[in-house]
Short mmCIF file of C-alpha atoms and ligand atoms in Angstrom, two decimals:
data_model
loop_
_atom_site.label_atom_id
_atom_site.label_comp_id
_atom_site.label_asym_id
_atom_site.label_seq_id
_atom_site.Cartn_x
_atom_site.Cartn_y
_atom_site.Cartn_z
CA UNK A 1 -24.56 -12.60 -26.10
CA UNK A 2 -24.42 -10.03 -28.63
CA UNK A 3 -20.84 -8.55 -28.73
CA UNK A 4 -18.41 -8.29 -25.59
CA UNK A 5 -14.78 -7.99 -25.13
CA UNK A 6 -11.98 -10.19 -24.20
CA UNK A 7 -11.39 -10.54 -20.83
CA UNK A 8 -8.79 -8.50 -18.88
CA UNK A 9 -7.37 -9.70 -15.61
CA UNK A 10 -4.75 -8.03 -13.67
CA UNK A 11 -2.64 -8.22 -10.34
CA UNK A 12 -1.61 -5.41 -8.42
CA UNK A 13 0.73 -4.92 -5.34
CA UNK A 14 0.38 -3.10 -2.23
CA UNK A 15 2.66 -0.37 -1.05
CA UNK A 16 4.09 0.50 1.94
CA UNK A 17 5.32 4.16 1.95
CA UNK A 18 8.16 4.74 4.18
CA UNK A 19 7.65 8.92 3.53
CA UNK A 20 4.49 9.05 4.23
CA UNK A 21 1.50 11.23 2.21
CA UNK A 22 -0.66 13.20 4.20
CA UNK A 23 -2.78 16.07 3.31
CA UNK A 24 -4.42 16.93 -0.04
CA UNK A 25 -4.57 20.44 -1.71
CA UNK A 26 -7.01 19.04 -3.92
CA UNK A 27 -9.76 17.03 -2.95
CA UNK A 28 -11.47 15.62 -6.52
CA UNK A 29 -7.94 15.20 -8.03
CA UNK A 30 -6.37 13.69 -5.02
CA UNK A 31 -3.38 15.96 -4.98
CA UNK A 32 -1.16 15.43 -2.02
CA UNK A 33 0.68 18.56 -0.35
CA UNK A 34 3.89 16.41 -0.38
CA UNK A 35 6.09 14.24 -2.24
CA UNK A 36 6.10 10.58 -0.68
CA UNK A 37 8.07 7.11 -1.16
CA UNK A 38 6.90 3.70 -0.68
CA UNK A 39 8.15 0.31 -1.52
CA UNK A 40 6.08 -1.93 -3.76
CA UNK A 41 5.74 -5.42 -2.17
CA UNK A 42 5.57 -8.79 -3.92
CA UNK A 43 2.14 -9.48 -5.71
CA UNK A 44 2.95 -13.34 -5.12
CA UNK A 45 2.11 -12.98 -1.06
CA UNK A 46 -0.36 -9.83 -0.72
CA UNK A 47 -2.13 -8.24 -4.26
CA UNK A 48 -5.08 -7.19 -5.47
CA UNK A 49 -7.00 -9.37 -8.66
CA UNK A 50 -9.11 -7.76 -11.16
CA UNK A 51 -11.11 -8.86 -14.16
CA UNK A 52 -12.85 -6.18 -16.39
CA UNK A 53 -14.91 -6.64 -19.83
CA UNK A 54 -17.39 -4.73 -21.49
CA UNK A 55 -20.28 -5.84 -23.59
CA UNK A 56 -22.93 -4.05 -25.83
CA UNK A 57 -25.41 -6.16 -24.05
CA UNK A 58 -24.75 -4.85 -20.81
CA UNK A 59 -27.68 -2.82 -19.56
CA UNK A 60 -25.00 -0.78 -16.56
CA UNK A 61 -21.93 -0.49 -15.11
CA UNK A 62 -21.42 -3.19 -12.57
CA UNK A 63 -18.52 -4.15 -10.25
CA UNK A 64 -18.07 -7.21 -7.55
CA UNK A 65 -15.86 -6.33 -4.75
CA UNK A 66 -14.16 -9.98 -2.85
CA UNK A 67 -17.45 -11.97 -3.98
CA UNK A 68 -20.08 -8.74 -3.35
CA UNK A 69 -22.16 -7.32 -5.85
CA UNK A 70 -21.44 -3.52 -5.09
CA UNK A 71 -22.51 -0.21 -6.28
CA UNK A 72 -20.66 1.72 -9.11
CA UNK A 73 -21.63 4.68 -7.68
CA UNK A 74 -18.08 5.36 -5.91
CA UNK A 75 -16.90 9.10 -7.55
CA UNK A 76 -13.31 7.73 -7.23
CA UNK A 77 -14.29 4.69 -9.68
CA UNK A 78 -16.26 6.85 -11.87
CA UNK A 79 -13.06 9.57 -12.41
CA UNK A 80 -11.17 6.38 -12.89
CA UNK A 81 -12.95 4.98 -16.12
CA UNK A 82 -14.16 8.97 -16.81
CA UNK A 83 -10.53 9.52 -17.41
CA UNK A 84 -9.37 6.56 -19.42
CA UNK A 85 -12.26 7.09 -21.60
CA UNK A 86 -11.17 10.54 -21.95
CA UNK A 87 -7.43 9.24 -23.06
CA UNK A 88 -9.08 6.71 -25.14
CA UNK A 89 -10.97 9.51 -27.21
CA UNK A 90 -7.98 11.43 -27.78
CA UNK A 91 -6.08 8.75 -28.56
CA UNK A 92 -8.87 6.82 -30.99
CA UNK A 93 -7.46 4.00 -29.34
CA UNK A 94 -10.71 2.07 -29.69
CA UNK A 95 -13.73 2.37 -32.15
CA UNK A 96 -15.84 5.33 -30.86
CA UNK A 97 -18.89 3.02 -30.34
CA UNK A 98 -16.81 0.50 -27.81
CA UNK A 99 -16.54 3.88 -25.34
CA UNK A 100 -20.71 3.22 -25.39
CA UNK A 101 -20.40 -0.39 -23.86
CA UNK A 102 -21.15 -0.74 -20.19
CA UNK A 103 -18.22 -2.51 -18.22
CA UNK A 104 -18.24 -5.29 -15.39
CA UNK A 105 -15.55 -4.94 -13.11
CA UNK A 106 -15.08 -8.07 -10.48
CA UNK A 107 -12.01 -7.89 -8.13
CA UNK A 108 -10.57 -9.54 -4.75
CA UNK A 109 -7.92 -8.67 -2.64
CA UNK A 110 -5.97 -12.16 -1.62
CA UNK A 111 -5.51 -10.93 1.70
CA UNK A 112 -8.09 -10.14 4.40
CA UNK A 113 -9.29 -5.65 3.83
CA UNK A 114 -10.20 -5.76 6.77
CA UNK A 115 -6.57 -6.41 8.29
CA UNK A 116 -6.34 -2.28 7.77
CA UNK A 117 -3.52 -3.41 4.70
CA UNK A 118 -3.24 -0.53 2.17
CA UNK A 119 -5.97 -3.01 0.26
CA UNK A 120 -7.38 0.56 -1.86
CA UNK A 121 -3.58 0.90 -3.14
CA UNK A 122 -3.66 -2.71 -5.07
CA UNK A 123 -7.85 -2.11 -5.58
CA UNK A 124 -7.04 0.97 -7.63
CA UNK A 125 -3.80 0.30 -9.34
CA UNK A 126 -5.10 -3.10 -10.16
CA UNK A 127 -8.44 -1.29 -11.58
CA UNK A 128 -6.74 1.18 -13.92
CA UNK A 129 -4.13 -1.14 -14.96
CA UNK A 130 -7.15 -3.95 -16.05
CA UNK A 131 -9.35 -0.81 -17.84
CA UNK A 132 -6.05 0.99 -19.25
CA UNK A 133 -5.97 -2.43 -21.11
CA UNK A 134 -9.36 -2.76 -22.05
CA UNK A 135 -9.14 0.24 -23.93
CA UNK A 136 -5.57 0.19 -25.00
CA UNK A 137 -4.75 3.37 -24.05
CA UNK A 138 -1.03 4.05 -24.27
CA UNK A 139 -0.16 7.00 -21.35
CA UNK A 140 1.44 6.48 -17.85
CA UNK A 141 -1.78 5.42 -15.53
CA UNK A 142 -0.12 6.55 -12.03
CA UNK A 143 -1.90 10.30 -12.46
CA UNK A 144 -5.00 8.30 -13.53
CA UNK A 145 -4.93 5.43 -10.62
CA UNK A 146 -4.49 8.58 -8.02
CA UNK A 147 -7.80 9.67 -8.67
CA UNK A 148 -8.81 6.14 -7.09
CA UNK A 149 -6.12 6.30 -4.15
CA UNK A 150 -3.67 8.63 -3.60
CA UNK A 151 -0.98 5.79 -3.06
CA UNK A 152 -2.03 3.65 -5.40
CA UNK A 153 -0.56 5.68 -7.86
CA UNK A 154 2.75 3.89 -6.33
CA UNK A 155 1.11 0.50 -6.62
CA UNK A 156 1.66 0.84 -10.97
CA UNK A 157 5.38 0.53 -10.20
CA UNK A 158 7.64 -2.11 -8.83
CA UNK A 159 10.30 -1.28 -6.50
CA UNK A 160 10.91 1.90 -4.46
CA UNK A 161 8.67 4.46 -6.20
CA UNK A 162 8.63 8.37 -5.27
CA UNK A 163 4.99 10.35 -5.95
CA UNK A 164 6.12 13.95 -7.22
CA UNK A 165 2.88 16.24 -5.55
CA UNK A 166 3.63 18.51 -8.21
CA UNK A 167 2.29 21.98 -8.58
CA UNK A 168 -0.18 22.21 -11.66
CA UNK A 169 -3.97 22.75 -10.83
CA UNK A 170 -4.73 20.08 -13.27
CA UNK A 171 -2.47 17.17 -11.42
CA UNK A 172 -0.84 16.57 -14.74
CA UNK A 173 2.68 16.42 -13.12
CA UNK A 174 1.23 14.51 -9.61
CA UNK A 175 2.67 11.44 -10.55
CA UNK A 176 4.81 8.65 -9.63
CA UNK A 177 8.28 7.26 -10.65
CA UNK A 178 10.29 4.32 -10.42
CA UNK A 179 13.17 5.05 -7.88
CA UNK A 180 15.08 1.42 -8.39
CA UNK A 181 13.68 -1.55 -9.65
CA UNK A 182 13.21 -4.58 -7.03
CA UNK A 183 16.17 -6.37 -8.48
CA UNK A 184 18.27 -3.16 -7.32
CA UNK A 185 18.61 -4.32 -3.58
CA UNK A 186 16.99 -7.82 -3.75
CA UNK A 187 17.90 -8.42 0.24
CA UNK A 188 15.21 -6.22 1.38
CA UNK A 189 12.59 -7.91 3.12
CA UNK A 190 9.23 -7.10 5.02
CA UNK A 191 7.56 -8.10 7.74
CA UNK A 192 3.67 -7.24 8.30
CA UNK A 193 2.68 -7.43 11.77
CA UNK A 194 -1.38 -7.53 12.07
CA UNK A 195 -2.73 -6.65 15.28
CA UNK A 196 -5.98 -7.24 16.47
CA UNK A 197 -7.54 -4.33 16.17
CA UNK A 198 -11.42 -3.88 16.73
CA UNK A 199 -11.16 -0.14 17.09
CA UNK A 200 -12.81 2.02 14.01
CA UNK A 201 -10.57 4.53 12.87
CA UNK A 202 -10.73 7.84 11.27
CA UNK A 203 -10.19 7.15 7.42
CA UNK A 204 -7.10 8.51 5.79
CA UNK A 205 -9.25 10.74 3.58
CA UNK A 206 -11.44 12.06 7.06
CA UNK A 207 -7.90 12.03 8.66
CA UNK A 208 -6.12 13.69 6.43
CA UNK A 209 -8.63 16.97 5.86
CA UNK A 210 -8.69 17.42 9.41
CA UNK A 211 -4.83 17.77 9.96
CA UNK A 212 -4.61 20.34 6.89
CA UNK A 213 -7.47 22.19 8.36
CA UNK A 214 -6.10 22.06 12.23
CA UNK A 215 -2.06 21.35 12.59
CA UNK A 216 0.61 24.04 12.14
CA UNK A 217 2.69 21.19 12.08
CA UNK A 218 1.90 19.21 9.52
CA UNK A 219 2.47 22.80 7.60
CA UNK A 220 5.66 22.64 8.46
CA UNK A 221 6.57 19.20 7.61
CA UNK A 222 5.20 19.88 4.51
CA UNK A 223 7.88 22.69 3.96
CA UNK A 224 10.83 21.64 6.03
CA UNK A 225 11.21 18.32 6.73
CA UNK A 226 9.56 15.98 3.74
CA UNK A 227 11.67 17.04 0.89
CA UNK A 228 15.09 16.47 3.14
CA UNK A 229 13.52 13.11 4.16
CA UNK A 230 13.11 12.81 0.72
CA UNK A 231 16.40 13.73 -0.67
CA UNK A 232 18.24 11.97 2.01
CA UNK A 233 16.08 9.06 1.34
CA UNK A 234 16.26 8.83 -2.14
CA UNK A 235 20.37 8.54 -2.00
CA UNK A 236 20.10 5.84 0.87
CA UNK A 237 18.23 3.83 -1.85
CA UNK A 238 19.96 4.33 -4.36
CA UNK A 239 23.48 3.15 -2.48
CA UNK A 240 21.42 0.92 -0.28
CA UNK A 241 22.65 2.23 2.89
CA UNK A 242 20.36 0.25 4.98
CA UNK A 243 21.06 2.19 8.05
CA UNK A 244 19.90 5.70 7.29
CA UNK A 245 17.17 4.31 4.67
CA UNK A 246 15.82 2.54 8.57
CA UNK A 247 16.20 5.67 10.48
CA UNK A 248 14.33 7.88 7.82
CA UNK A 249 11.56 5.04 7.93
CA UNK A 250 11.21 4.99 11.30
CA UNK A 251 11.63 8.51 11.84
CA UNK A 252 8.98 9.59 9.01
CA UNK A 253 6.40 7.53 10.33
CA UNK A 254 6.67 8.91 13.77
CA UNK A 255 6.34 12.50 12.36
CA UNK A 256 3.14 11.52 10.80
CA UNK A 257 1.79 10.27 13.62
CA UNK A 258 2.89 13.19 15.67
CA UNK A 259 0.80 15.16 12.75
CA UNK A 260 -1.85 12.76 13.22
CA UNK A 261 -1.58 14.14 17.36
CA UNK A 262 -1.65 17.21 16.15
CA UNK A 263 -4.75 17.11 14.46
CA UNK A 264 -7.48 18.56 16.28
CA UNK A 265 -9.19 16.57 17.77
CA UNK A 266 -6.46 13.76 17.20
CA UNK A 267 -6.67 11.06 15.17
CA UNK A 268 -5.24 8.24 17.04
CA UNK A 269 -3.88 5.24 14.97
CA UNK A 270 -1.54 3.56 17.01
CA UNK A 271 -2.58 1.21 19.55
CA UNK A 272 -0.41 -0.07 23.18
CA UNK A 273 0.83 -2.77 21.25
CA UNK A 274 2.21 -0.98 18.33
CA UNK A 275 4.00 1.00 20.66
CA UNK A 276 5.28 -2.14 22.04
CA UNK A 277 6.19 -3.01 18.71
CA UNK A 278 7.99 0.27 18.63
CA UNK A 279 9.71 -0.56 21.64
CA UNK A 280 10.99 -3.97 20.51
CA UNK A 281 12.45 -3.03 17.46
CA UNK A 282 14.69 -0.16 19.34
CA UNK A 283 16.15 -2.78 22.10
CA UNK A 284 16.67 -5.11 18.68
CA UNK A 285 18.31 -2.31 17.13
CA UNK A 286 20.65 -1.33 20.13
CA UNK A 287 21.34 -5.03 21.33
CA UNK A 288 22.11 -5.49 17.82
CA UNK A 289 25.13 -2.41 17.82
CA UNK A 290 23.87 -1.63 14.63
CA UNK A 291 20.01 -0.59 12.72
CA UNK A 292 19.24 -3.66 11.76
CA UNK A 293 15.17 -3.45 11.44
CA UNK A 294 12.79 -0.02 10.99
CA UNK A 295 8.80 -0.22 11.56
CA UNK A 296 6.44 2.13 9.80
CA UNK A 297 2.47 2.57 10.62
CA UNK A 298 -0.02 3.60 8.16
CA UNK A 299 -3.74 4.93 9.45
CA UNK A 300 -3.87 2.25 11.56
CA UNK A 301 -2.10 0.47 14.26
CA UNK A 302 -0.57 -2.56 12.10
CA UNK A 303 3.30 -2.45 12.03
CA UNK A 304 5.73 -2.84 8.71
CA UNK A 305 8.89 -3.33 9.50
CA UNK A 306 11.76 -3.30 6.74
CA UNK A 307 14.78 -5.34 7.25
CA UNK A 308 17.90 -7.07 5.80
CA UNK A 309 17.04 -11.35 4.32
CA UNK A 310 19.83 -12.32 6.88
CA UNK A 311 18.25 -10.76 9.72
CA UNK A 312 14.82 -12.04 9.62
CA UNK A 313 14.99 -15.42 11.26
CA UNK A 314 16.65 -13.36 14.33
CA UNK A 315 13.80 -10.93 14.29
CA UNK A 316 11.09 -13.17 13.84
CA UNK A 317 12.23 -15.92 16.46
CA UNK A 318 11.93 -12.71 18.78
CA UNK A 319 8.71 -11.41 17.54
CA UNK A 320 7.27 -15.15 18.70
CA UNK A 321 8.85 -15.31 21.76
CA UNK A 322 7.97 -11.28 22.87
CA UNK A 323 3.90 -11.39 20.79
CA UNK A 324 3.09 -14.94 21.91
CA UNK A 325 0.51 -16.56 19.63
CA UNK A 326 -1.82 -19.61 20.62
CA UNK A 327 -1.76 -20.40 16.76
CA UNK A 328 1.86 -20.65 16.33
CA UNK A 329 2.01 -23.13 13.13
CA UNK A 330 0.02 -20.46 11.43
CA UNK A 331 1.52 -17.09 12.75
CA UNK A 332 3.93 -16.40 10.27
CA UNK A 333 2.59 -16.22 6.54
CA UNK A 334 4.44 -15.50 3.27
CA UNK A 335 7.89 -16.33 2.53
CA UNK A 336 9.90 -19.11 4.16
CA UNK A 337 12.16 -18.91 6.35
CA UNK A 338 15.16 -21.14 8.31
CA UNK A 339 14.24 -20.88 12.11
CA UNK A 340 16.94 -19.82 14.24
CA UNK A 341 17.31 -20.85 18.07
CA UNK A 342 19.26 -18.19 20.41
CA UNK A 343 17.87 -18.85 23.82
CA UNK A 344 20.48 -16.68 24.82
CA UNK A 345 18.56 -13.74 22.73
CA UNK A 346 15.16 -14.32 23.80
CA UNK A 347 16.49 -14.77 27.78
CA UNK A 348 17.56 -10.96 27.52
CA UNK A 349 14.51 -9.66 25.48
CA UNK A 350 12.25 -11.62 27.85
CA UNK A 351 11.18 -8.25 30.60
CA UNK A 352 9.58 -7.71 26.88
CA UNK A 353 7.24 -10.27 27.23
CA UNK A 354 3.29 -10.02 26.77
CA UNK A 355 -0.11 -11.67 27.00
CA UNK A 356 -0.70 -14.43 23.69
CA UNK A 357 -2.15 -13.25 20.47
CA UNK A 358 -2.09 -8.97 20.85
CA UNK A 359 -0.45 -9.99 17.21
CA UNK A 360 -2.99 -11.70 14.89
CA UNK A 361 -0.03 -13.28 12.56
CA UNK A 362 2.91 -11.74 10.61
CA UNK A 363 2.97 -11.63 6.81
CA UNK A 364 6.46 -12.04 5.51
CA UNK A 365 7.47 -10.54 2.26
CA UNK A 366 10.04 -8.98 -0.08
CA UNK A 367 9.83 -5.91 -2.53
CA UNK A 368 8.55 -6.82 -5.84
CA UNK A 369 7.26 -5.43 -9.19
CA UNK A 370 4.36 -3.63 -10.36
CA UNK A 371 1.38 -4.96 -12.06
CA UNK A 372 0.90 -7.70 -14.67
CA UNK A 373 -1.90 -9.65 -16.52
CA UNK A 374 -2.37 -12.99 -16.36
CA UNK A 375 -4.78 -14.89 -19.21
CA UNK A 376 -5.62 -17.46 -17.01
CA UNK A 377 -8.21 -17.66 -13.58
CA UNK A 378 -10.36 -14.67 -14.43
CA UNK A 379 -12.38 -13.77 -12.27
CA UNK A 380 -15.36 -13.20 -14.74
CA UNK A 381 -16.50 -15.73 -16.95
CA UNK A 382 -17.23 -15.97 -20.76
CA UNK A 383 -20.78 -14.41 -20.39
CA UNK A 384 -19.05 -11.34 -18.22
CA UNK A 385 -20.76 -13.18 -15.22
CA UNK A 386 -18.74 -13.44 -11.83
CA UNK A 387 -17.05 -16.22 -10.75
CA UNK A 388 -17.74 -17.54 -7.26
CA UNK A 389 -15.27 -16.67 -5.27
CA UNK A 390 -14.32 -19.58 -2.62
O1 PMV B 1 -4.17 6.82 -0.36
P1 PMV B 1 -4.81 6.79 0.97
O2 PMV B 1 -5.96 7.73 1.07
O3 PMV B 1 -5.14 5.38 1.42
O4 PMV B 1 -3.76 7.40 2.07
C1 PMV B 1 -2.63 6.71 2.49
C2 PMV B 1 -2.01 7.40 3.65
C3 PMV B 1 -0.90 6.63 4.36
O5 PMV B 1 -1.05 5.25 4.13
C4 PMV B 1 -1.04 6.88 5.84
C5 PMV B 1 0.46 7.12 3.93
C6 PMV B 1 0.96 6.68 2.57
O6 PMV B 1 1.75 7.43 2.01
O7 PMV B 1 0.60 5.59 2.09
#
């Protein structure tokens, strides 16, 4: 081995937007037609790993996607490192001849892609954040990280993070910002609800070209009603107002799906049983007296529901007893948490009641913070070679 670099790793979150992005007015620069918000969830239950080095001796670019040798032909991964060359050049952050070196990029996703989780969000942030490195380059990597993802320009921040569409051709000011830091309302908590799902669904990108070219309505959520769910959702953060930060949630996500109806033809993402999933979490809510839980969907039929630390052993004793699973001892992953009995409960939520395992198994997590390195389990080895994945 001639000359290579250190080693890089980083971790990245997912994020779960809860004002959802939909529609781009610019295709190569990924530049959305709205502002969004997500929360970042905690890299120690669901994240994305990536190691990156580069090496004189390396012949061409090369990357490893969850133990596969794949192509580096992807235009979004090319833009990527295009870019943070580009930053690097302008800012001589590294000697001219380094920017020569091919790279080796080797990354895994510690929870199944397939599930339909936003895995491109932690793929992407975790990418820039690990090259960003590489070649020091000393800018704010959300603008570069969208050119991967659109939301995983909200994966390079912890907490609840707002993407600005902004309005320059360029996408200089398409970028995202911290709204509060995880510590700012540490009780939050999320529940992931996989459902088996062997349907193949229009992607987001497909998805989302086809509702600018075909719904009037998405037009005017665009103008009307994302920048008041915005606003309003902004200040229910900010004095953690759980109750109209839920209905916003909720409400959001069923706009977006009503965009998604729209669409011509419709892009259908939501299954029977996320309706069902719906429907639970409104008789929880109103049995309750008070919003205690709010689901969201993505482009896909898998449910994220936000709630409250004290009111997740409630909700999830109810979740088992309405989505029976034949694998109950390994239904609920994640955090911990102190079962509660209230037959009492469950007897009145039982007319609810369906057929075992239309829910794979529940992930249970909390908001956390943004990306970090870690000098230890890379994922390539001192040559630059991958390392087997088990
Ligand atoms: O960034 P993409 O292309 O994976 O699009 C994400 C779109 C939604 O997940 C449906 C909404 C969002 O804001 O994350």
């Amino acid at each position: 081995m001639n000359k290579m670099s250190e080693i890089i790793t980083a971790v990245a979150p997912v994020n779960i937007a809860v004002i959802k992005y939909w529609g781009k007015r610019d295709e190569n620069l990924i530049l959305p037609l709205n502002d969004s918000v997500s929360a970042t969830l905690d890299t120690n239950i669901m994240c994305a790993k990536t190691s990156v080095c580069a090496s004189l001796d390396f012949t061409e670019n090369e990357l490893w996607l969850n133990g596969k040798k794949d192509s580096f032909t992807s235009k979004r991964i090319i833009n990527c490192l295009n870019k943070i060359k580009e930053i690097a050049t302008e800012q001589k952050s590294v000697p001219a001849d380094f920017l020569t070196w091919k790279v080796r990029v080797c990354s895994e996703n510690n929870f199944p892609t397939a599930a339909g989780l936003a895995s491109s969000a932690a793929g992407f942030a975790c990418l820039v954040s690990a090259l960003a490195k590489l070649y020091k380059i000393n800018t704010d990597i959300s603008a570069i990280a969208r050119m991967g993802s659109g939301s995983a320009c909200r994966s390079v921040y912890g907490g609840f993070v707002q993407w600005h569409a902004g309005v320059e051709t360029d996408g200089s000011d398409s970028i995202a910002t911290q709204i509060v830091p995880s510590s700012h309302w540490p009780e939050m908590r999320v529940l992931i609800l996989v459902v088996g799902d062997t349907k193949k669904h229009t992607s987001s990108t497909d998805g989302m070209q086809l509702s600018v070219k075909t719904s009037a309505f998405l037009k005017h959520r665009v103008e009307h009603c994302v920048p008041k769910h915005v606003a309003s959702i902004r200040k229910a953060i900010q004095e953690k107002d759980f109750t109209t930060f839920a209905e916003l949630t909720m409400k959001d996500s069923n706009q977006f799906h009503a965009v998604c109806l729209d669409t011509y033809p419709p892009c259908v993402y939501m299954t029977d049983v996320s309706f069902k999933i719906v429907e639970l979490i409104h008789a929880f809510n109103k049995q309750s007296g008070e919003v205690k839980a709010a689901y969201t969907f993505d482009a896909g039929p898998n449910a994220c529901i936000y709630l409250l630390e004290k009111d997740v052993p409630e909700l999830l004793s109810l979740i088992k007893h309405i989505f029976p699973s034949s694998n109950p001892e390994t239904f609920v992953k994640g955090l911990s948490i102190t079962e509660v009995s209230n037959p009492e409960l469950l007897c009145s939520f039982s007319s609810l009641r369906q057929k075992e395992d239309l829910i794979k198994y529940v992930i249970h997590t909390k908001v956390g913070n943004g990306p970090e390195f870690i000098n230890e389990s890379h994922l390539l080895n001192g040559s630059g070679e991958p390392i087997q994945i088990s």
